Amino acid sequence: MDTVNAVVDGLKNAALGDKSKQKSKKPPKEKNEAANTKAALELNPPPEYIQHRIDIFEKHKQLHDSNIAQQPRADISINVIGHSALSGQSWFTSPARLLKDLDGMKGRNVVVAKVDGKLWDLGRPLEKSCSVEYLEFDHPEGKQVFWHSSAHILGEACERRYGCHLCHGPPGESGFYYDMGMPNQESVHEADWALLEKLSLQVTKEKQQFERLELPKEVLKEMFSHNKYKLHFIQDKIPDGTSSTVYRCGPLIDLCLGPHIPHTGLVKAFTVNKSSASYFLGDQANDSLQRVYGVSFPTKKEMDEHLIYLKEAAERDHRKIGKEQELFAFDEVSPGSPFFLPHGTIIINALFAFLRQEYWKRGYKEIQTPTMFNVDLWKQSGHYQHYKDDMFLLNVEEKEWALKPMNCPGHCKLFGFRERSYRELPMRWADFGVLHRNEASGALTGLTRVRRFQQDDSHIFCTQDQIGDEIKALFDFLNYVYGIFGFSFKMKLSTRPDKYLGELKTWDMAEEKLRQALDGFTAAGGAKWELNEGDGAFYGPKIDITISDAIGRQHQCATIQLDFQLPQNFDLQYVTGEKTGPSAKSETAAAPAEPMPTAPASSEKPKDAPNPKAPRKDPLPGYARPVMIHRAIFGSFERIFAILVEHYAGKWPFWLSPRQVLVVPTFATVNEYAHDVHSVLREHGLHADVDVSGETLKKKLRTGQLQGYNFICVVGPGEEKGRTVNVWNRDDQASQDRNEPVTLNAAVAGFKALRDSRSLSNMAVKFPAA
């Protein structure tokens, strides 16, 4: 408590010093400069709300501590993951106390615990017998907790510097940020970053403890009465008569579910690296906020490595390379809708062609559905009730319409156009239709977050008995496609949430089929899968697939989702063979009836459940509902395009490259032959260009290399006479000199073979000497 009071007092006196001493003795110059620097860093006096929050916190913390002290101390058994079982006392033993007695844990960057699978503060007492797992910074969840705590450090620095009203400060994929409402709508400028960083590092040196406290809703409203953003979250997220938690570090007390690292001193490296404007709740109709970004690490070495990584990532940025290679562009006439230039369109078309070829091999049929639908379709599917704000709505002839944001409802309509038989299943439909989603303007980011896009969208309608085989086939599809691009990937199974629709036995069956398929994939040499308990969609379990690019970044593109609900909303059914008649016996033996659930098993309706007025009929006798599998591998073509640009750093593999071959004549006298070579290459479907400019040969070759051509075919009088070419390989430094010529026919054959093989390296082709 004394330490915290000292921090608050320091805030009040940061710029004042001792006036009597200032009058009697002039401080040394160095101390004057230090005092002036500190005064420039912080407000003086500090915002009044800081002490207001602290007073309320301390009052209720004393009551909380007294209550904990009165809890019975019962003997408990603690299973420490990776270690032997230990004993302890309820309401006294904490993960931090246990950590001191564990062998091999000294010097480890443990940042948080998991108790019975739930993230838990290291200093928070255990309440009963349980399992405990320790997470270090390198663990994905550990990193998120570390960065969440760092966001609080940044929030403290921002309050002390600006007197701002904090809004939302989450961790992200590569750091954290904090949104804040600024006094007088001020902006945070790049010149402020170093000052915020300096204040944040002061906070880390003070080793401020993170203290957790649960408070009733009414007390929270009093504590944050100065902050309309926090009041919104309290009113919107916390039911009346209940409570939530706050966390304190030094003078900062923030509405937060936690957990956090034990103290700010675990953060050894901290930097502020960006600031921008944002909107409260992402809605431009709300207050304009300032967003400050940062990143932190438990060691300086990790920060240095991260800065190198950021430099590499900046060089690979798809927006930078896209402009340099003239692949795509954006314009305010249609925000969030990319213009693909000729070279970019070549790449997009190659991706389409690749998937269409695979669809043909794997039994998919391509379909097309309208771009605009009457909103009755979206009301029936349930999307209108929950995604209306993210849809582009139009009024045509006094009726409301919407541009489609997804394909699944349209596919359900197609399935229901006529009676279907079990003999038609599984039915695999693919759709490359254009989709539109009304993303907030502030969220638009290059090709990774757009408003107009196309997906490699597919829906599989099948019986319950076919789920396992279809999932296995999808894993094979994923493995092949990602292997072509050089991606590694991992999969995560998300299971039944607390609020779900359908019968428990149906969920158990579906999850078991997914588990079996995942186990089979791992046993066959695939990566080990992870369990994400309770994070499935309300309508069915799902598998999320994350790919890893050339510099280790994770991207979620693919998804596989089982859906029991849309077939029910659209009253989809197929003939099982149970219909009365002479053939009923044989057909029933071939495909037994599989009635799907028609009512929620949980008593409480999910908040995101579909329209209750949608049809919920039982299938007719002799019919059953199909299972619908939502499946995407690329996700959107725009997103995978951006990922591929950065994955390859603009050095495209030959089969995707819009600049496959450049023909360069050594002298103007062979320009005609250069054009001839160019024509032959184009006739065989190769993306070739010819440079007959007046530049020197050296300049032409250098330009071709900088533009990223996979091969340069140099032709001179000797090559013209023998109808040959001298091939320079982008990936083979040794070939980039005068070497043995190759016949034009052999060169064409080699290029076509390399294209068709979809190899990642130009080195996969060898040209025989003429």
PDB file of N, CA and C in Angstrom, residues 404-446:
ATOM      1  N   LYS A 404     -25.267 -10.421 -51.145  1.00  0.00           N
ATOM      2  CA  LYS A 404     -24.976 -11.577 -50.297  1.00  0.00           C
ATOM      3  C   LYS A 404     -23.607 -11.456 -49.632  1.00  0.00           C
ATOM      4  N   PRO A 405     -23.545 -11.670 -48.313  1.00  0.00           N
ATOM      5  CA  PRO A 405     -22.263 -11.682 -47.597  1.00  0.00           C
ATOM      6  C   PRO A 405     -21.688 -13.091 -47.471  1.00  0.00           C
ATOM      7  N   MET A 406     -22.499 -14.110 -47.782  1.00  0.00           N
ATOM      8  CA  MET A 406     -22.046 -15.502 -47.758  1.00  0.00           C
ATOM      9  C   MET A 406     -22.932 -16.316 -48.695  1.00  0.00           C
ATOM     10  N   ASN A 407     -22.482 -17.511 -49.043  1.00  0.00           N
ATOM     11  CA  ASN A 407     -23.169 -18.318 -50.049  1.00  0.00           C
ATOM     12  C   ASN A 407     -24.136 -19.356 -49.487  1.00  0.00           C
ATOM     13  N   CYS A 408     -24.009 -19.712 -48.200  1.00  0.00           N
ATOM     14  CA  CYS A 408     -24.715 -20.890 -47.694  1.00  0.00           C
ATOM     15  C   CYS A 408     -26.234 -20.836 -47.841  1.00  0.00           C
ATOM     16  N   PRO A 409     -26.927 -19.715 -47.558  1.00  0.00           N
ATOM     17  CA  PRO A 409     -28.381 -19.743 -47.725  1.00  0.00           C
ATOM     18  C   PRO A 409     -28.803 -20.001 -49.173  1.00  0.00           C
ATOM     19  N   GLY A 410     -28.065 -19.444 -50.127  1.00  0.00           N
ATOM     20  CA  GLY A 410     -28.373 -19.692 -51.528  1.00  0.00           C
ATOM     21  C   GLY A 410     -28.196 -21.150 -51.904  1.00  0.00           C
ATOM     22  N   HIS A 411     -27.195 -21.801 -51.329  1.00  0.00           N
ATOM     23  CA  HIS A 411     -26.972 -23.218 -51.596  1.00  0.00           C
ATOM     24  C   HIS A 411     -28.090 -24.068 -50.994  1.00  0.00           C
ATOM     25  N   CYS A 412     -28.600 -23.642 -49.844  1.00  0.00           N
ATOM     26  CA  CYS A 412     -29.735 -24.354 -49.252  1.00  0.00           C
ATOM     27  C   CYS A 412     -30.959 -24.255 -50.164  1.00  0.00           C
ATOM     28  N   LYS A 413     -31.176 -23.074 -50.765  1.00  0.00           N
ATOM     29  CA  LYS A 413     -32.297 -22.934 -51.691  1.00  0.00           C
ATOM     30  C   LYS A 413     -32.128 -23.871 -52.882  1.00  0.00           C
ATOM     31  N   LEU A 414     -30.912 -23.985 -53.402  1.00  0.00           N
ATOM     32  CA  LEU A 414     -30.668 -24.879 -54.529  1.00  0.00           C
ATOM     33  C   LEU A 414     -30.962 -26.335 -54.158  1.00  0.00           C
ATOM     34  N   PHE A 415     -30.513 -26.747 -52.984  1.00  0.00           N
ATOM     35  CA  PHE A 415     -30.747 -28.123 -52.543  1.00  0.00           C
ATOM     36  C   PHE A 415     -32.247 -28.412 -52.483  1.00  0.00           C
ATOM     37  N   GLY A 416     -33.020 -27.432 -52.052  1.00  0.00           N
ATOM     38  CA  GLY A 416     -34.448 -27.637 -51.859  1.00  0.00           C
ATOM     39  C   GLY A 416     -35.302 -27.439 -53.101  1.00  0.00           C
ATOM     40  N   PHE A 417     -34.685 -27.180 -54.264  1.00  0.00           N
ATOM     41  CA  PHE A 417     -35.469 -26.941 -55.468  1.00  0.00           C
ATOM     42  C   PHE A 417     -36.250 -28.176 -55.924  1.00  0.00           C
ATOM     43  N   ARG A 418     -35.747 -29.351 -55.554  1.00  0.00           N
ATOM     44  CA  ARG A 418     -36.474 -30.573 -55.921  1.00  0.00           C
ATOM     45  C   ARG A 418     -36.197 -31.648 -54.876  1.00  0.00           C
ATOM     46  N   GLU A 419     -36.900 -32.726 -54.977  1.00  0.00           N
ATOM     47  CA  GLU A 419     -36.696 -33.826 -54.040  1.00  0.00           C
ATOM     48  C   GLU A 419     -35.319 -34.448 -54.262  1.00  0.00           C
ATOM     49  N   ARG A 420     -34.633 -34.723 -53.168  1.00  0.00           N
ATOM     50  CA  ARG A 420     -33.292 -35.319 -53.238  1.00  0.00           C
ATOM     51  C   ARG A 420     -33.324 -36.735 -52.677  1.00  0.00           C
ATOM     52  N   SER A 421     -32.448 -37.571 -53.191  1.00  0.00           N
ATOM     53  CA  SER A 421     -32.333 -38.954 -52.734  1.00  0.00           C
ATOM     54  C   SER A 421     -31.005 -39.172 -52.049  1.00  0.00           C
ATOM     55  N   TYR A 422     -30.973 -40.164 -51.131  1.00  0.00           N
ATOM     56  CA  TYR A 422     -29.708 -40.507 -50.477  1.00  0.00           C
ATOM     57  C   TYR A 422     -28.660 -40.935 -51.491  1.00  0.00           C
ATOM     58  N   ARG A 423     -29.127 -41.399 -52.684  1.00  0.00           N
ATOM     59  CA  ARG A 423     -28.174 -41.831 -53.709  1.00  0.00           C
ATOM     60  C   ARG A 423     -27.371 -40.664 -54.280  1.00  0.00           C
ATOM     61  N   GLU A 424     -27.873 -39.434 -54.122  1.00  0.00           N
ATOM     62  CA  GLU A 424     -27.166 -38.249 -54.621  1.00  0.00           C
ATOM     63  C   GLU A 424     -26.097 -37.760 -53.641  1.00  0.00           C
ATOM     64  N   LEU A 425     -26.121 -38.278 -52.425  1.00  0.00           N
ATOM     65  CA  LEU A 425     -25.217 -37.786 -51.387  1.00  0.00           C
ATOM     66  C   LEU A 425     -23.968 -38.658 -51.302  1.00  0.00           C
ATOM     67  N   PRO A 426     -22.822 -38.064 -50.993  1.00  0.00           N
ATOM     68  CA  PRO A 426     -22.607 -36.642 -50.671  1.00  0.00           C
ATOM     69  C   PRO A 426     -22.675 -35.771 -51.918  1.00  0.00           C
ATOM     70  N   MET A 427     -23.196 -34.578 -51.739  1.00  0.00           N
ATOM     71  CA  MET A 427     -23.316 -33.597 -52.809  1.00  0.00           C
ATOM     72  C   MET A 427     -22.360 -32.453 -52.487  1.00  0.00           C
ATOM     73  N   ARG A 428     -21.340 -32.277 -53.333  1.00  0.00           N
ATOM     74  CA  ARG A 428     -20.288 -31.282 -53.073  1.00  0.00           C
ATOM     75  C   ARG A 428     -20.427 -30.138 -54.068  1.00  0.00           C
ATOM     76  N   TRP A 429     -20.794 -28.965 -53.563  1.00  0.00           N
ATOM     77  CA  TRP A 429     -21.012 -27.794 -54.413  1.00  0.00           C
ATOM     78  C   TRP A 429     -19.978 -26.715 -54.106  1.00  0.00           C
ATOM     79  N   ALA A 430     -19.392 -26.167 -55.157  1.00  0.00           N
ATOM     80  CA  ALA A 430     -18.407 -25.084 -55.033  1.00  0.00           C
ATOM     81  C   ALA A 430     -18.937 -23.831 -55.700  1.00  0.00           C
ATOM     82  N   ASP A 431     -18.647 -22.676 -55.122  1.00  0.00           N
ATOM     83  CA  ASP A 431     -19.186 -21.399 -55.607  1.00  0.00           C
ATOM     84  C   ASP A 431     -18.116 -20.322 -55.451  1.00  0.00           C
ATOM     85  N   PHE A 432     -17.755 -19.680 -56.567  1.00  0.00           N
ATOM     86  CA  PHE A 432     -16.774 -18.584 -56.537  1.00  0.00           C
ATOM     87  C   PHE A 432     -17.467 -17.221 -56.594  1.00  0.00           C
ATOM     88  N   GLY A 433     -18.741 -17.167 -56.233  1.00  0.00           N
ATOM     89  CA  GLY A 433     -19.511 -15.933 -56.366  1.00  0.00           C
ATOM     90  C   GLY A 433     -18.937 -14.766 -55.587  1.00  0.00           C
ATOM     91  N   VAL A 434     -19.221 -13.558 -56.087  1.00  0.00           N
ATOM     92  CA  VAL A 434     -18.750 -12.326 -55.451  1.00  0.00           C
ATOM     93  C   VAL A 434     -19.587 -12.049 -54.205  1.00  0.00           C
ATOM     94  N   LEU A 435     -18.913 -11.756 -53.084  1.00  0.00           N
ATOM     95  CA  LEU A 435     -19.568 -11.465 -51.810  1.00  0.00           C
ATOM     96  C   LEU A 435     -19.261 -10.039 -51.379  1.00  0.00           C
ATOM     97  N   HIS A 436     -20.158  -9.477 -50.588  1.00  0.00           N
ATOM     98  CA  HIS A 436     -19.966  -8.115 -50.069  1.00  0.00           C
ATOM     99  C   HIS A 436     -20.284  -8.080 -48.580  1.00  0.00           C
ATOM    100  N   ARG A 437     -19.397  -7.495 -47.811  1.00  0.00           N
ATOM    101  CA  ARG A 437     -19.649  -7.273 -46.385  1.00  0.00           C
ATOM    102  C   ARG A 437     -19.312  -5.832 -46.044  1.00  0.00           C
ATOM    103  N   ASN A 438     -20.179  -5.216 -45.285  1.00  0.00           N
ATOM    104  CA  ASN A 438     -20.038  -3.793 -44.981  1.00  0.00           C
ATOM    105  C   ASN A 438     -19.092  -3.588 -43.801  1.00  0.00           C
ATOM    106  N   GLU A 439     -17.814  -3.829 -44.066  1.00  0.00           N
ATOM    107  CA  GLU A 439     -16.796  -3.630 -43.032  1.00  0.00           C
ATOM    108  C   GLU A 439     -16.646  -2.148 -42.715  1.00  0.00           C
ATOM    109  N   ALA A 440     -16.375  -1.823 -41.461  1.00  0.00           N
ATOM    110  CA  ALA A 440     -16.131  -0.431 -41.069  1.00  0.00           C
ATOM    111  C   ALA A 440     -14.935   0.116 -41.834  1.00  0.00           C
ATOM    112  N   SER A 441     -15.018   1.351 -42.242  1.00  0.00           N
ATOM    113  CA  SER A 441     -13.943   1.933 -43.049  1.00  0.00           C
ATOM    114  C   SER A 441     -12.610   1.900 -42.320  1.00  0.00           C
ATOM    115  N   GLY A 442     -12.632   2.065 -40.994  1.00  0.00           N
ATOM    116  CA  GLY A 442     -11.392   2.053 -40.231  1.00  0.00           C
ATOM    117  C   GLY A 442     -10.757   0.687 -40.128  1.00  0.00           C
ATOM    118  N   ALA A 443     -11.525  -0.379 -40.443  1.00  0.00           N
ATOM    119  CA  ALA A 443     -11.003  -1.746 -40.339  1.00  0.00           C
ATOM    120  C   ALA A 443     -10.410  -2.242 -41.644  1.00  0.00           C
ATOM    121  N   LEU A 444     -10.636  -1.524 -42.741  1.00  0.00           N
ATOM    122  CA  LEU A 444     -10.139  -1.964 -44.051  1.00  0.00           C
ATOM    123  C   LEU A 444      -8.621  -1.938 -44.073  1.00  0.00           C
ATOM    124  N   THR A 445      -8.017  -3.062 -44.491  1.00  0.00           N
ATOM    125  CA  THR A 445      -6.557  -3.193 -44.464  1.00  0.00           C
ATOM    126  C   THR A 445      -6.082  -3.952 -45.695  1.00  0.00           C
ATOM    127  N   GLY A 446      -5.629  -3.203 -46.716  1.00  0.00           N
ATOM    128  CA  GLY A 446      -5.104  -3.873 -47.904  1.00  0.00           C
ATOM    129  C   GLY A 446      -6.075  -4.912 -48.416  1.00  0.00           C
TER     130      GLY A 446
END
